[in-house]
mmCIF file of C-alpha atoms in Angstrom:
data_model
loop_
_atom_site.group_PDB
_atom_site.id
_atom_site.type_symbol
_atom_site.label_atom_id
_atom_site.label_comp_id
_atom_site.label_asym_id
_atom_site.label_seq_id
_atom_site.Cartn_x
_atom_site.Cartn_y
_atom_site.Cartn_z
ATOM 1 C CA UNK A 742 22.992 40.845 -155.435
ATOM 2 C CA UNK A 743 25.748 41.662 -152.592
ATOM 3 C CA UNK A 744 23.121 43.099 -150.420
ATOM 4 C CA UNK A 745 20.958 40.342 -150.705
ATOM 5 C CA UNK A 746 23.958 37.975 -149.811
ATOM 6 C CA UNK A 747 25.069 39.482 -146.688
ATOM 7 C CA UNK A 748 21.380 40.074 -145.578
ATOM 8 C CA UNK A 749 21.019 36.138 -146.108
ATOM 9 C CA UNK A 750 24.060 35.256 -144.258
ATOM 10 C CA UNK A 751 23.039 37.532 -141.394
ATOM 11 C CA UNK A 752 19.715 35.711 -141.370
ATOM 12 C CA UNK A 753 21.344 32.325 -141.182
ATOM 13 C CA UNK A 754 23.981 33.358 -138.571
ATOM 14 C CA UNK A 755 20.894 34.736 -136.285
ATOM 15 C CA UNK A 756 18.996 31.932 -136.888
ATOM 16 C CA UNK A 757 21.921 29.635 -135.753
ATOM 17 C CA UNK A 758 22.805 31.795 -132.989
ATOM 18 C CA UNK A 759 19.156 31.433 -131.830
ATOM 19 C CA UNK A 760 19.426 27.650 -132.013
ATOM 20 C CA UNK A 761 22.597 27.597 -129.899
ATOM 21 C CA UNK A 762 20.958 30.017 -127.492
ATOM 22 C CA UNK A 763 18.133 27.473 -127.429
ATOM 23 C CA UNK A 764 19.991 24.452 -127.195
ATOM 24 C CA UNK A 765 21.728 26.254 -124.120
ATOM 25 C CA UNK A 766 18.886 26.903 -122.569
ATOM 26 C CA UNK A 767 17.233 23.822 -122.811
ATOM 27 C CA UNK A 768 20.710 22.117 -121.554
ATOM 28 C CA UNK A 769 20.553 24.685 -118.668
ATOM 29 C CA UNK A 770 17.161 23.516 -118.177
ATOM 30 C CA UNK A 771 17.775 20.106 -117.890
ATOM 31 C CA UNK A 772 20.810 20.572 -115.688
ATOM 32 C CA UNK A 773 18.490 22.513 -113.394
ATOM 33 C CA UNK A 774 15.785 20.142 -113.368
ATOM 34 C CA UNK A 775 18.558 17.487 -112.548
ATOM 35 C CA UNK A 776 20.002 19.221 -109.724
ATOM 36 C CA UNK A 777 16.279 20.063 -108.396
ATOM 37 C CA UNK A 778 15.396 16.218 -108.555
ATOM 38 C CA UNK A 779 18.728 15.277 -106.671
ATOM 39 C CA UNK A 780 17.838 17.800 -103.940
ATOM 40 C CA UNK A 781 14.328 16.470 -103.854
ATOM 41 C CA UNK A 782 15.733 12.982 -103.527
ATOM 42 C CA UNK A 783 18.166 14.329 -100.795
ATOM 43 C CA UNK A 784 15.612 15.972 -98.886
ATOM 44 C CA UNK A 785 13.243 12.987 -99.499
ATOM 45 C CA UNK A 786 15.885 10.553 -97.899
ATOM 46 C CA UNK A 787 16.613 13.049 -95.205
ATOM 47 C CA UNK A 788 13.100 13.240 -94.450
ATOM 48 C CA UNK A 789 13.167 9.208 -94.171
ATOM 49 C CA UNK A 790 16.342 9.012 -92.114
ATOM 50 C CA UNK A 791 14.610 11.546 -89.569
ATOM 51 C CA UNK A 792 11.603 9.521 -89.580
ATOM 52 C CA UNK A 793 13.486 6.267 -88.685
ATOM 53 C CA UNK A 794 15.525 7.928 -86.240
ATOM 54 C CA UNK A 795 12.302 8.840 -84.714
ATOM 55 C CA UNK A 796 10.639 5.703 -84.851
ATOM 56 C CA UNK A 797 13.747 4.391 -83.122
ATOM 57 C CA UNK A 798 14.261 6.913 -80.385
ATOM 58 C CA UNK A 799 10.282 6.225 -79.453
ATOM 59 C CA UNK A 800 11.173 2.650 -79.144
ATOM 60 C CA UNK A 801 13.872 2.776 -77.500
ATOM 61 C CA UNK A 802 12.104 5.166 -74.709
ATOM 62 C CA UNK A 803 9.711 2.393 -74.764
ATOM 63 C CA UNK A 804 12.368 -0.334 -73.827
ATOM 64 C CA UNK A 805 14.455 2.035 -71.567
ATOM 65 C CA UNK A 806 11.869 4.712 -69.885
ATOM 66 C CA UNK A 807 14.456 7.297 -70.109
ATOM 67 C CA UNK A 808 14.789 9.748 -72.551
ATOM 68 C CA UNK A 809 18.289 10.889 -72.761
ATOM 69 C CA UNK A 810 19.367 7.234 -72.702
ATOM 70 C CA UNK A 811 16.737 6.453 -75.365
ATOM 71 C CA UNK A 812 18.538 9.542 -77.429
ATOM 72 C CA UNK A 813 22.171 7.978 -76.933
ATOM 73 C CA UNK A 814 20.993 4.799 -78.363
ATOM 74 C CA UNK A 815 18.974 6.196 -81.039
ATOM 75 C CA UNK A 816 22.194 8.407 -82.281
ATOM 76 C CA UNK A 817 20.527 11.619 -81.857
ATOM 77 C CA UNK A 818 21.140 14.635 -79.812
ATOM 78 C CA UNK A 819 19.020 15.500 -76.814
ATOM 79 C CA UNK A 820 18.341 18.999 -78.287
ATOM 80 C CA UNK A 821 17.263 17.643 -81.650
ATOM 81 C CA UNK A 822 14.651 15.493 -79.644
ATOM 82 C CA UNK A 823 13.476 18.900 -77.966
ATOM 83 C CA UNK A 824 12.694 20.398 -81.447
ATOM 84 C CA UNK A 825 10.833 17.604 -82.746
ATOM 85 C CA UNK A 826 8.531 17.702 -79.874
ATOM 86 C CA UNK A 827 8.122 21.603 -80.301
ATOM 87 C CA UNK A 828 8.107 21.175 -84.143
ATOM 88 C CA UNK A 829 6.386 17.800 -85.151
ATOM 89 C CA UNK A 830 2.985 17.276 -83.249
ATOM 90 C CA UNK A 831 2.472 13.877 -84.280
ATOM 91 C CA UNK A 832 6.189 12.984 -82.605
ATOM 92 C CA UNK A 833 4.738 14.875 -79.657
ATOM 93 C CA UNK A 834 1.554 12.855 -79.615
ATOM 94 C CA UNK A 835 3.283 9.574 -79.789
ATOM 95 C CA UNK A 836 5.978 10.616 -76.857
ATOM 96 C CA UNK A 837 3.099 11.429 -74.513
ATOM 97 C CA UNK A 838 1.361 8.494 -75.147
ATOM 98 C CA UNK A 839 4.220 6.683 -74.244
ATOM 99 C CA UNK A 840 4.958 8.754 -71.334
ATOM 100 C CA UNK A 841 1.640 8.446 -70.207
ATOM 101 C CA UNK A 842 1.975 4.198 -70.572
ATOM 102 C CA UNK A 843 5.482 4.553 -68.438
ATOM 103 C CA UNK A 844 3.502 6.241 -65.568
ATOM 104 C CA UNK A 845 0.624 3.936 -65.795
ATOM 105 C CA UNK A 846 3.140 0.897 -65.380
ATOM 106 C CA UNK A 847 4.879 2.937 -63.072
ATOM 107 C CA UNK A 848 1.847 3.213 -61.012
ATOM 108 C CA UNK A 849 0.483 -0.053 -61.425
ATOM 109 C CA UNK A 850 3.960 -1.800 -60.330
ATOM 110 C CA UNK A 851 3.864 0.442 -57.177
ATOM 111 C CA UNK A 852 0.640 -0.677 -56.178
ATOM 112 C CA UNK A 853 1.229 -4.134 -56.942
ATOM 113 C CA UNK A 854 4.240 -4.116 -54.311
ATOM 114 C CA UNK A 855 1.974 -2.222 -51.879
ATOM 115 C CA UNK A 856 -0.360 -5.001 -52.243
ATOM 116 C CA UNK A 857 2.349 -7.334 -52.160
ATOM 117 C CA UNK A 858 3.699 -5.880 -48.752
ATOM 118 C CA UNK A 859 0.391 -5.615 -47.129
ATOM 119 C CA UNK A 860 -0.401 -9.295 -48.067
ATOM 120 C CA UNK A 861 3.263 -10.426 -46.720
ATOM 121 C CA UNK A 862 2.560 -8.535 -43.488
ATOM 122 C CA UNK A 863 -1.293 -10.234 -42.990
ATOM 123 C CA UNK A 864 0.478 -13.595 -43.815
ATOM 124 C CA UNK A 865 3.300 -12.911 -41.319
ATOM 125 C CA UNK A 866 0.650 -11.651 -38.364
ATOM 126 C CA UNK A 867 -1.458 -15.055 -39.188
ATOM 127 C CA UNK A 868 1.633 -17.136 -39.162
ATOM 128 C CA UNK A 869 2.202 -15.684 -35.437
ATOM 129 C CA UNK A 870 -1.411 -16.234 -34.639
ATOM 130 C CA UNK A 871 -1.586 -19.651 -36.243
ATOM 131 C CA UNK A 872 1.657 -20.745 -34.045
ATOM 132 C CA UNK A 873 -0.128 -19.544 -30.902
ATOM 133 C CA UNK A 874 -3.245 -21.228 -31.488
ATOM 134 C CA UNK A 875 -1.995 -24.470 -32.726
ATOM 135 C CA UNK A 876 -0.220 -24.933 -29.458
ATOM 136 C CA UNK A 877 -2.981 -23.573 -27.648
ATOM 137 C CA UNK A 878 -5.032 -26.298 -29.384
ATOM 138 C CA UNK A 879 -2.740 -29.121 -28.420
ATOM 139 C CA UNK A 880 -1.442 -29.340 -32.169
ATOM 140 C CA UNK A 881 -4.977 -29.880 -33.596
ATOM 141 C CA UNK A 882 -4.583 -28.637 -37.113
ATOM 142 C CA UNK A 883 -8.288 -28.708 -38.383
ATOM 143 C CA UNK A 884 -9.211 -26.622 -35.084
ATOM 144 C CA UNK A 885 -6.256 -24.264 -35.504
ATOM 145 C CA UNK A 886 -7.184 -23.889 -39.391
ATOM 146 C CA UNK A 887 -11.093 -23.045 -38.529
ATOM 147 C CA UNK A 888 -10.431 -20.809 -36.056
ATOM 148 C CA UNK A 889 -7.808 -18.605 -37.955
ATOM 149 C CA UNK A 890 -10.113 -18.889 -40.985
ATOM 150 C CA UNK A 891 -7.496 -20.604 -43.781
ATOM 151 C CA UNK A 892 -7.285 -23.956 -45.255
ATOM 152 C CA UNK A 893 -4.778 -26.764 -44.576
ATOM 153 C CA UNK A 894 -3.606 -26.065 -47.987
ATOM 154 C CA UNK A 895 -2.490 -22.815 -46.726
ATOM 155 C CA UNK A 896 -0.523 -24.428 -43.554
ATOM 156 C CA UNK A 897 1.163 -26.993 -46.144
ATOM 157 C CA UNK A 898 2.233 -24.296 -48.408
ATOM 158 C CA UNK A 899 3.804 -22.030 -45.281
ATOM 159 C CA UNK A 900 5.987 -24.961 -44.196
ATOM 160 C CA UNK A 901 6.925 -25.518 -47.609
ATOM 161 C CA UNK A 902 8.012 -21.782 -48.606
ATOM 162 C CA UNK A 903 8.964 -20.573 -45.241
ATOM 163 C CA UNK A 904 11.779 -22.555 -43.294
ATOM 164 C CA UNK A 905 11.631 -20.645 -40.241
ATOM 165 C CA UNK A 906 7.810 -21.099 -39.896
ATOM 166 C CA UNK A 907 8.661 -24.897 -40.808
ATOM 167 C CA UNK A 908 11.192 -25.351 -37.945
ATOM 168 C CA UNK A 909 9.011 -23.265 -35.665
ATOM 169 C CA UNK A 910 6.028 -25.781 -36.417
ATOM 170 C CA UNK A 911 8.499 -28.651 -35.875
ATOM 171 C CA UNK A 912 9.785 -27.259 -32.659
ATOM 172 C CA UNK A 913 5.963 -26.568 -31.266
ATOM 173 C CA UNK A 914 5.204 -30.337 -32.342
ATOM 174 C CA UNK A 915 7.921 -31.965 -30.754
ATOM 175 C CA UNK A 916 7.451 -30.075 -27.445
ATOM 176 C CA UNK A 917 3.718 -30.702 -27.657
ATOM 177 C CA UNK A 918 4.601 -34.390 -28.129
ATOM 178 C CA UNK A 919 6.713 -34.228 -24.823
ATOM 179 C CA UNK A 920 3.751 -32.773 -22.980
ATOM 180 C CA UNK A 921 1.666 -35.479 -24.666
ATOM 181 C CA UNK A 922 3.930 -38.348 -23.483
ATOM 182 C CA UNK A 923 4.154 -37.041 -19.991
ATOM 183 C CA UNK A 924 0.417 -36.576 -19.552
ATOM 184 C CA UNK A 925 0.426 -40.044 -21.024
ATOM 185 C CA UNK A 926 2.795 -41.574 -18.304
ATOM 186 C CA UNK A 927 0.885 -39.635 -15.487
ATOM 187 C CA UNK A 928 -2.260 -40.760 -16.520
ATOM 188 C CA UNK A 929 -0.923 -44.681 -16.725
ATOM 189 C CA UNK A 930 0.658 -44.237 -13.411
ATOM 190 C CA UNK A 931 -2.505 -43.361 -12.034
ATOM 191 C CA UNK A 932 -4.475 -45.743 -13.843
ATOM 192 C CA UNK A 933 -1.884 -48.696 -12.720
ATOM 193 C CA UNK A 934 -2.163 -46.856 -9.066
ATOM 194 C CA UNK A 935 -5.749 -47.510 -8.994
ATOM 195 C CA UNK A 936 -5.639 -50.905 -10.523
ATOM 196 C CA UNK A 937 -3.003 -52.092 -7.647
ATOM 197 C CA UNK A 938 -5.236 -50.530 -5.031
ATOM 198 C CA UNK A 939 -8.345 -52.217 -6.366
ATOM 199 C CA UNK A 940 -6.277 -55.835 -6.515
ATOM 200 C CA UNK A 941 -5.046 -55.070 -3.176
ATOM 201 C CA UNK A 942 -8.593 -54.131 -1.748
ATOM 202 C CA UNK A 943 -9.866 -57.285 -3.625
ATOM 203 C CA UNK A 944 -7.001 -59.593 -2.057
ATOM 204 C CA UNK A 945 -7.768 -58.456 1.314
ATOM 205 C CA UNK A 946 -11.301 -58.590 1.008
ATOM 206 C CA UNK A 947 -11.008 -62.169 -0.769
ATOM 207 C CA UNK A 948 -8.784 -63.127 2.602
ATOM 208 C CA UNK A 949 -11.290 -62.023 5.094
ATOM 209 C CA UNK A 950 -14.005 -64.275 3.079
ATOM 210 C CA UNK A 951 -12.166 -67.371 3.104
ATOM 211 C CA UNK A 952 -10.825 -66.935 6.595
#
């Protein structure tokens, strides 16, 4: 009877100890799962932050065009940027695409400047030729434009935007007007001289006829 009682107590103690160990194990598992979830969420948050930083630095690069300054603006180390290029193929692909677009824009801008310089040089040469022809053509605008292959609208635009050209044209017109006026006076004097000669001759003839 006593042995049975002791055995029963032993079994009860073992059962209680087992339940306690099970409870402790479950608690440890719960704590472990919570810690793993915390670590997982922390890693997800870190990865989200990294993605945002990558997006930010690429946007800054497009705006600024300089990697080091873009890194400073995005708040990351230049070394970190290089690691991302080596380890993240998607990031590297986006970076290469941006760099390619930047190079294309740089080339296009240089080409636009080159074309603008060529046009400017050609326009400058045409303006010089125009002034020479305009003076030779006695300020005949339509004839000069036709010979140079430009429209009168081009001429008017040159005068509007180029003060030096406008002043030169005013000078040529004034000087040409002086020549025209002088030629007119000389021609008028010749006509008056001829008329006076004819009148004198007719007067003499009239006197001779009446006499």
